[in-house]
Coordinates of N, CA, C and O in Angstrom, one line a residue:
X1 N 88.2 89.6 172.7 CA 88.6 90.8 173.4 C 90.1 91.1 173.1 O 90.9 90.3 173.3
X2 N 90.3 92.3 172.6 CA 91.7 92.7 172.3 C 92.4 93.1 173.5 O 91.9 93.9 174.3
X3 N 93.6 92.6 173.7 CA 94.4 93.0 174.8 C 95.9 93.3 174.3 O 96.4 92.4 173.5
X4 N 96.5 94.3 174.7 CA 97.9 94.6 174.4 C 98.6 94.7 175.8 O 98.2 95.4 176.7
X5 N 99.8 94.0 175.8 CA 100.5 93.9 177.1 C 102.0 94.3 176.8 O 102.7 93.6 176.1
X6 N 102.4 95.4 177.4 CA 103.8 95.8 177.2 C 104.7 95.1 178.3 O 104.3 94.9 179.4
X7 N 105.9 94.9 177.9 CA 106.9 94.4 178.8 C 108.3 94.9 178.5 O 108.5 95.3 177.3
X8 N 109.2 94.8 179.4 CA 110.6 95.1 179.0 C 111.1 96.4 179.6 O 112.3 96.7 179.5
X9 N 110.2 97.2 180.2 CA 110.7 98.4 180.8 C 111.7 98.2 181.9 O 111.6 97.2 182.7
X10 N 112.6 99.1 182.1 CA 113.6 98.9 183.2 C 114.3 100.2 183.4 O 114.1 101.2 182.8
X11 N 115.3 100.1 184.4 CA 116.1 101.2 184.7 C 117.5 100.9 184.0 O 118.1 99.9 184.0
X12 N 118.0 102.0 183.2 CA 119.2 101.8 182.4 C 120.0 103.0 182.5 O 119.4 104.1 182.6
X13 N 121.3 102.9 182.3 CA 122.2 104.0 182.3 C 122.2 104.7 180.9 O 122.0 104.0 179.9
X14 N 122.5 106.0 180.9 CA 122.6 106.6 179.5 C 123.6 105.8 178.6 O 124.7 105.4 179.1
X15 N 123.2 105.7 177.4 CA 124.0 104.9 176.4 C 123.6 103.5 176.4 O 124.1 102.8 175.5
X16 N 122.8 103.0 177.3 CA 122.4 101.7 177.3 C 121.3 101.3 176.3 O 120.9 102.1 175.6
X17 N 120.9 100.1 176.4 CA 119.8 99.6 175.5 C 118.7 98.8 176.2 O 119.0 98.2 177.3
X18 N 117.6 98.8 175.7 CA 116.4 98.1 176.2 C 115.6 97.6 175.0 O 115.6 98.2 173.9
X19 N 114.9 96.5 175.2 CA 113.9 96.0 174.2 C 112.6 95.9 174.8 O 112.4 95.1 175.8
X20 N 111.7 96.6 174.3 CA 110.3 96.5 174.7 C 109.5 95.6 173.8 O 109.7 95.6 172.6
X21 N 108.5 94.9 174.5 CA 107.6 94.0 173.7 C 106.2 94.4 173.9 O 105.8 94.8 175.0
X22 N 105.4 94.2 172.9 CA 104.0 94.4 173.0 C 103.3 93.2 172.5 O 103.2 92.9 171.2
X23 N 102.7 92.4 173.3 CA 102.1 91.2 173.0 C 100.6 91.5 172.8 O 99.9 92.0 173.6
X24 N 100.1 91.1 171.6 CA 98.7 91.3 171.2 C 97.9 90.0 171.3 O 98.3 89.0 170.7
X25 N 96.9 90.0 172.1 CA 96.0 88.8 172.1 C 94.6 89.2 171.7 O 94.2 90.4 171.8
X26 N 93.9 88.2 171.1 CA 92.6 88.6 170.6 C 92.7 89.5 169.4 O 91.7 90.1 169.0
X27 N 93.8 89.5 168.7 CA 94.0 90.5 167.7 C 95.0 90.0 166.6 O 96.2 89.8 167.0
X28 N 94.6 89.7 165.5 CA 95.5 89.4 164.4 C 94.9 90.1 163.1 O 93.7 89.9 162.8
X29 N 95.7 90.9 162.5 CA 95.2 91.5 161.3 C 96.3 92.0 160.4 O 97.3 92.5 160.9
X30 N 96.2 91.7 159.1 CA 97.1 92.2 158.2 C 96.9 93.7 157.9 O 97.8 94.3 157.3
X31 N 95.8 94.3 158.4 CA 95.5 95.6 158.0 C 95.6 96.6 159.1 O 95.2 97.8 158.9
X32 N 96.1 96.2 160.2 CA 96.2 97.0 161.4 C 97.6 97.7 161.5 O 98.5 97.3 160.8
X33 N 97.6 98.7 162.2 CA 98.9 99.5 162.5 C 99.1 99.5 164.0 O 98.2 99.7 164.8
X34 N 100.3 99.2 164.4 CA 100.7 99.2 165.8 C 101.6 100.4 166.1 O 102.6 100.6 165.3
X35 N 101.4 101.1 167.1 CA 102.3 102.2 167.4 C 102.8 102.2 168.9 O 102.2 101.6 169.7
X36 N 103.9 102.7 169.0 CA 104.5 102.9 170.4 C 104.5 104.4 170.7 O 104.9 105.2 169.9
X37 N 104.0 104.7 171.9 CA 103.9 106.1 172.4 C 104.6 106.1 173.7 O 104.9 105.1 174.3
X38 N 105.0 107.3 174.1 CA 105.5 107.5 175.5 C 105.1 108.8 176.1 O 104.7 109.7 175.4
X39 N 105.0 108.8 177.4 CA 104.6 110.0 178.1 C 105.5 110.2 179.3 O 105.6 109.3 180.2
X40 N 106.2 111.3 179.4 CA 107.0 111.6 180.5 C 106.2 112.5 181.5 O 105.2 113.2 181.1
X41 N 106.5 112.5 182.8 CA 105.8 113.3 183.7 C 105.8 114.8 183.3 O 106.8 115.4 182.9
X42 N 104.6 115.4 183.3 CA 104.4 116.7 182.9 C 104.5 117.1 181.5 O 104.5 118.2 181.1
X43 N 104.6 116.0 180.7 CA 104.7 116.3 179.2 C 103.5 115.6 178.5 O 102.9 114.6 179.0
X44 N 103.2 116.0 177.3 CA 102.2 115.4 176.5 C 102.7 114.1 175.9 O 103.9 113.8 175.8
X45 N 101.8 113.2 175.6 CA 102.1 111.9 175.0 C 102.7 112.2 173.6 O 102.3 113.0 172.9
X46 N 103.7 111.4 173.4 CA 104.5 111.5 172.1 C 104.5 110.2 171.4 O 104.7 109.1 172.0
X47 N 104.2 110.3 170.1 CA 104.3 109.0 169.3 C 105.7 108.8 169.0 O 106.4 109.7 168.4
X48 N 106.2 107.6 169.2 CA 107.6 107.2 169.1 C 107.8 106.5 167.7 O 108.8 106.9 166.9
X49 N 107.0 105.6 167.4 CA 107.2 104.8 166.2 C 105.9 104.0 165.9 O 105.1 103.8 166.8
X50 N 105.7 103.7 164.6 CA 104.6 102.8 164.3 C 105.0 101.9 163.1 O 105.9 102.2 162.4
X51 N 104.2 100.8 163.0 CA 104.5 99.8 162.0 C 103.2 99.2 161.5 O 102.3 98.9 162.3
X52 N 103.2 98.9 160.2 CA 102.0 98.2 159.7 C 102.3 96.7 159.9 O 103.4 96.2 159.8
X53 N 101.2 96.0 160.3 CA 101.4 94.6 160.7 C 101.8 93.7 159.6 O 102.6 92.8 159.8
X54 N 101.3 94.0 158.4 CA 101.6 93.1 157.3 C 102.9 93.4 156.5 O 103.7 92.6 156.3
X55 N 103.1 94.7 156.1 CA 104.1 95.0 155.2 C 105.3 95.7 155.9 O 106.3 96.1 155.2
X56 N 105.2 95.8 157.2 CA 106.3 96.4 158.0 C 106.7 97.7 157.5 O 107.9 98.2 157.6
X57 N 105.8 98.6 157.0 CA 106.1 100.0 156.8 C 106.3 100.6 158.2 O 105.6 100.3 159.1
X58 N 107.4 101.4 158.3 CA 107.8 101.9 159.6 C 107.9 103.4 159.5 O 108.3 104.0 158.5
X59 N 107.7 104.1 160.6 CA 108.0 105.5 160.8 C 108.5 105.7 162.2 O 108.1 105.1 163.1
X60 N 109.4 106.7 162.3 CA 109.9 107.0 163.6 C 109.9 108.6 163.9 O 110.0 109.4 163.0
X61 N 109.7 108.9 165.2 CA 109.9 110.3 165.5 C 111.3 110.7 165.3 O 112.2 109.9 165.5
X62 N 111.5 111.9 165.0 CA 112.9 112.5 164.8 C 113.8 112.3 166.0 O 114.9 112.1 165.9
X63 N 113.2 112.3 167.2 CA 113.9 112.2 168.5 C 114.5 110.8 168.7 O 115.4 110.7 169.5
X64 N 114.0 109.8 168.0 CA 114.5 108.5 168.2 C 115.0 107.8 167.0 O 115.5 106.7 167.0
X65 N 114.9 108.5 165.8 CA 115.4 107.9 164.6 C 116.8 107.5 164.7 O 117.6 108.3 165.2
X66 N 117.1 106.4 164.1 CA 118.5 105.9 164.1 C 119.0 105.3 165.5 O 120.1 104.8 165.6
X67 N 118.1 105.4 166.5 CA 118.4 104.8 167.8 C 117.4 103.7 168.1 O 117.7 102.7 168.8
X68 N 116.2 103.8 167.7 CA 115.1 102.8 168.0 C 114.8 102.1 166.7 O 114.8 102.6 165.6
X69 N 114.4 100.8 166.9 CA 114.0 100.0 165.8 C 112.7 99.2 166.1 O 112.7 98.6 167.2
X70 N 111.7 99.3 165.3 CA 110.4 98.6 165.5 C 110.3 97.5 164.5 O 110.7 97.5 163.4
X71 N 109.7 96.4 165.1 CA 109.6 95.2 164.2 C 108.4 94.4 164.7 O 107.9 94.5 165.8
X72 N 107.9 93.5 163.8 CA 106.8 92.6 164.1 C 107.3 91.2 164.1 O 108.0 90.8 163.2
X73 N 107.0 90.5 165.2 CA 107.2 89.0 165.3 C 105.9 88.4 165.1 O 105.1 88.2 166.0
X74 N 105.6 88.0 163.8 CA 104.3 87.4 163.5 C 104.0 86.1 164.2 O 102.9 85.8 164.6
X75 N 105.1 85.4 164.4 CA 104.9 84.0 165.1 C 104.5 84.2 166.5 O 103.7 83.4 167.1
X76 N 104.9 85.3 167.2 CA 104.6 85.5 168.6 C 103.4 86.6 168.7 O 103.1 87.0 169.8
X77 N 102.9 87.1 167.6 CA 102.0 88.1 167.7 C 102.4 89.3 168.5 O 101.6 89.8 169.4
X78 N 103.6 89.7 168.3 CA 104.3 90.7 169.2 C 104.9 91.8 168.3 O 105.5 91.5 167.3
X79 N 104.9 93.0 168.8 CA 105.6 94.1 168.2 C 106.7 94.5 169.1 O 106.5 94.7 170.3
X80 N 107.9 94.6 168.6 CA 109.1 94.8 169.5 C 109.7 96.2 169.1 O 109.8 96.6 167.9
X81 N 110.1 96.9 170.2 CA 110.8 98.1 170.0 C 112.2 98.1 170.7 O 112.3 97.9 171.9
X82 N 113.2 98.0 169.8 CA 114.5 97.9 170.3 C 115.1 99.3 170.4 O 115.1 100.1 169.5
X83 N 115.6 99.7 171.6 CA 116.1 101.0 171.9 C 117.6 100.9 172.3 O 117.9 100.2 173.1
X84 N 118.3 101.8 171.6 CA 119.8 101.8 171.9 C 120.2 103.3 172.1 O 119.4 104.2 171.8
X85 N 121.4 103.5 172.6 CA 121.9 104.8 172.8 C 120.9 105.6 173.6 O 120.6 106.8 173.3
X86 N 120.4 105.0 174.6 CA 119.3 105.7 175.4 C 119.9 107.0 176.1 O 121.0 107.0 176.6
X87 N 118.9 107.9 176.2 CA 119.3 109.2 176.8 C 118.3 109.5 178.0 O 117.2 108.9 178.0
X88 N 118.7 110.3 178.9 CA 117.8 110.6 180.1 C 116.4 111.2 179.6 O 115.4 110.9 180.2
X89 N 116.4 111.8 178.4 CA 115.1 112.4 177.9 C 114.2 111.3 177.3 O 113.1 111.5 177.0
X90 N 114.8 110.0 177.2 CA 113.9 108.9 176.8 C 113.1 108.3 178.0 O 112.3 107.5 177.8
X91 N 113.4 108.8 179.2 CA 112.6 108.4 180.3 C 111.1 108.7 180.2 O 110.8 109.9 180.0
X92 N 110.3 107.7 180.3 CA 108.9 107.8 180.2 C 108.2 106.5 180.4 O 108.8 105.5 180.5
X93 N 106.8 106.6 180.5 CA 106.1 105.3 180.4 C 105.8 105.1 178.9 O 105.3 106.0 178.2
X94 N 106.1 103.9 178.5 CA 105.9 103.6 177.1 C 104.7 102.7 176.9 O 104.5 101.7 177.6
X95 N 103.8 103.1 176.0 CA 102.6 102.4 175.7 C 102.6 101.9 174.2 O 103.1 102.6 173.3
X96 N 102.0 100.8 174.0 CA 101.7 100.3 172.6 C 100.2 100.5 172.4 O 99.4 100.4 173.4
X97 N 99.9 100.7 171.2 CA 98.5 100.9 170.8 C 98.3 100.3 169.4 O 99.2 100.2 168.6
X98 N 97.0 100.1 169.1 CA 96.7 99.4 167.8 C 95.4 100.1 167.3 O 94.5 100.4 168.1
X99 N 95.4 100.1 166.0 CA 94.2 100.6 165.3 C 93.2 99.4 165.2 O 93.5 98.3 165.6
X100 N 92.0 99.7 164.7 CA 91.1 98.5 164.4 C 91.7 97.6 163.4 O 92.6 98.0 162.6
X101 N 91.3 96.4 163.4 CA 91.8 95.3 162.6 C 91.6 95.7 161.1 O 92.5 95.3 160.2
X102 N 90.5 96.4 160.7 CA 90.3 96.7 159.3 C 90.7 98.1 159.0 O 90.3 98.7 158.0
X103 N 91.7 98.7 159.7 CA 92.0 100.1 159.5 C 92.4 100.4 158.0 O 92.0 101.4 157.5
X104 N 93.2 99.5 157.5 CA 93.7 99.8 156.1 C 93.1 99.0 155.0 O 93.7 98.8 154.0
X105 N 91.9 98.4 155.3 CA 91.1 97.7 154.3 C 90.6 98.7 153.3 O 89.9 99.7 153.7
X106 N 90.9 98.5 152.0 CA 90.4 99.4 151.0 C 91.1 100.6 150.7 O 90.9 101.3 149.8
X107 N 92.1 101.0 151.6 CA 92.9 102.2 151.4 C 94.1 102.0 152.3 O 94.2 101.1 153.0
X108 N 95.1 102.9 152.1 CA 96.3 102.9 152.9 C 96.6 104.2 153.6 O 96.8 105.2 152.9
X109 N 96.5 104.2 154.8 CA 96.8 105.4 155.6 C 97.9 105.1 156.6 O 97.8 104.2 157.4
X110 N 99.0 105.8 156.4 CA 100.2 105.6 157.3 C 101.0 106.8 157.4 O 101.4 107.3 156.3
X111 N 101.4 107.2 158.6 CA 101.0 106.7 159.8 C 99.5 107.1 160.2 O 99.1 108.2 159.7
X112 N 98.9 106.4 161.1 CA 97.6 106.9 161.5 C 97.6 108.1 162.3 O 98.7 108.5 162.9
X113 N 96.5 108.8 162.4 CA 96.4 109.9 163.4 C 96.4 109.2 164.8 O 95.9 108.1 165.0
X114 N 96.9 110.0 165.8 CA 96.8 109.4 167.2 C 95.4 108.9 167.6 O 95.2 107.9 168.3
X115 N 94.4 109.6 167.1 CA 93.0 109.2 167.4 C 92.5 108.0 166.7 O 91.4 107.4 167.1
X116 N 93.3 107.5 165.8 CA 92.9 106.2 165.1 C 93.3 105.0 165.9 O 92.9 103.9 165.6
X117 N 94.1 105.2 166.9 CA 94.5 104.1 167.7 C 93.4 103.9 168.8 O 93.0 104.7 169.6
X118 N 92.8 102.7 168.8 CA 91.6 102.4 169.6 C 91.9 101.4 170.8 O 91.1 101.3 171.7
X119 N 93.0 100.7 170.7 CA 93.4 99.7 171.7 C 94.7 100.2 172.3 O 95.6 100.5 171.6
X120 N 94.7 100.2 173.6 CA 96.0 100.6 174.4 C 96.4 99.6 175.5 O 95.5 99.0 176.1
X121 N 97.7 99.5 175.6 CA 98.2 98.7 176.7 C 98.3 99.5 178.0 O 97.9 100.7 178.0
X122 N 98.8 98.9 179.1 CA 98.8 99.6 180.4 C 100.1 100.4 180.5 O 100.3 101.2 181.4
X123 N 101.1 100.1 179.7 CA 102.3 100.9 179.8 C 103.5 100.1 180.6 O 103.2 99.3 181.4
X124 N 104.7 100.5 180.2 CA 105.9 100.0 180.9 C 106.8 101.2 181.1 O 107.1 101.9 180.2
X125 N 107.4 101.2 182.3 CA 108.3 102.4 182.7 C 109.7 102.1 182.2 O 110.3 101.1 182.4
X126 N 110.2 103.1 181.5 CA 111.6 103.1 181.1 C 112.3 104.4 181.8 O 111.8 105.5 181.7
X127 N 113.3 104.1 182.6 CA 114.0 105.2 183.3 C 115.5 105.1 182.8 O 116.2 104.1 182.9
X128 N 116.0 106.2 182.3 CA 117.4 106.3 181.9 C 118.1 107.3 182.8 O 117.7 108.5 182.7
X129 N 119.0 106.9 183.6 CA 119.6 107.7 184.5 C 121.0 107.2 185.0 O 121.1 105.9 185.0
X130 N 121.9 108.0 185.3 CA 123.1 107.6 185.9 C 123.1 107.6 187.4 O 124.1 107.2 188.0

């Protein structure tokens, strides 16, 4: 059974930093893609960043580029999102999501469509405020 568990959300002042982790259990695959999404109250879900499990191909939303860094810790089966220079508009619940394990078998699609993500975590709250 695949489970994704986010952690690291917190309250931080503008300009501060946070590191979010997404621990994947029951799931190991060189062909999957992991994404981080966020949803603020009253707003639609936004894809923040995604990474291929094996080759570390990365993509970022324009709103977080140069401030957020996504990486895979293969030893811990974890995807990490390091966030710096945080702004109040970064306030949201952050979710990690994963495609099926065989998503990129036989072809390469990156980034996936949001509908390609089939496993989701419960989310972790990030609040940026003075």
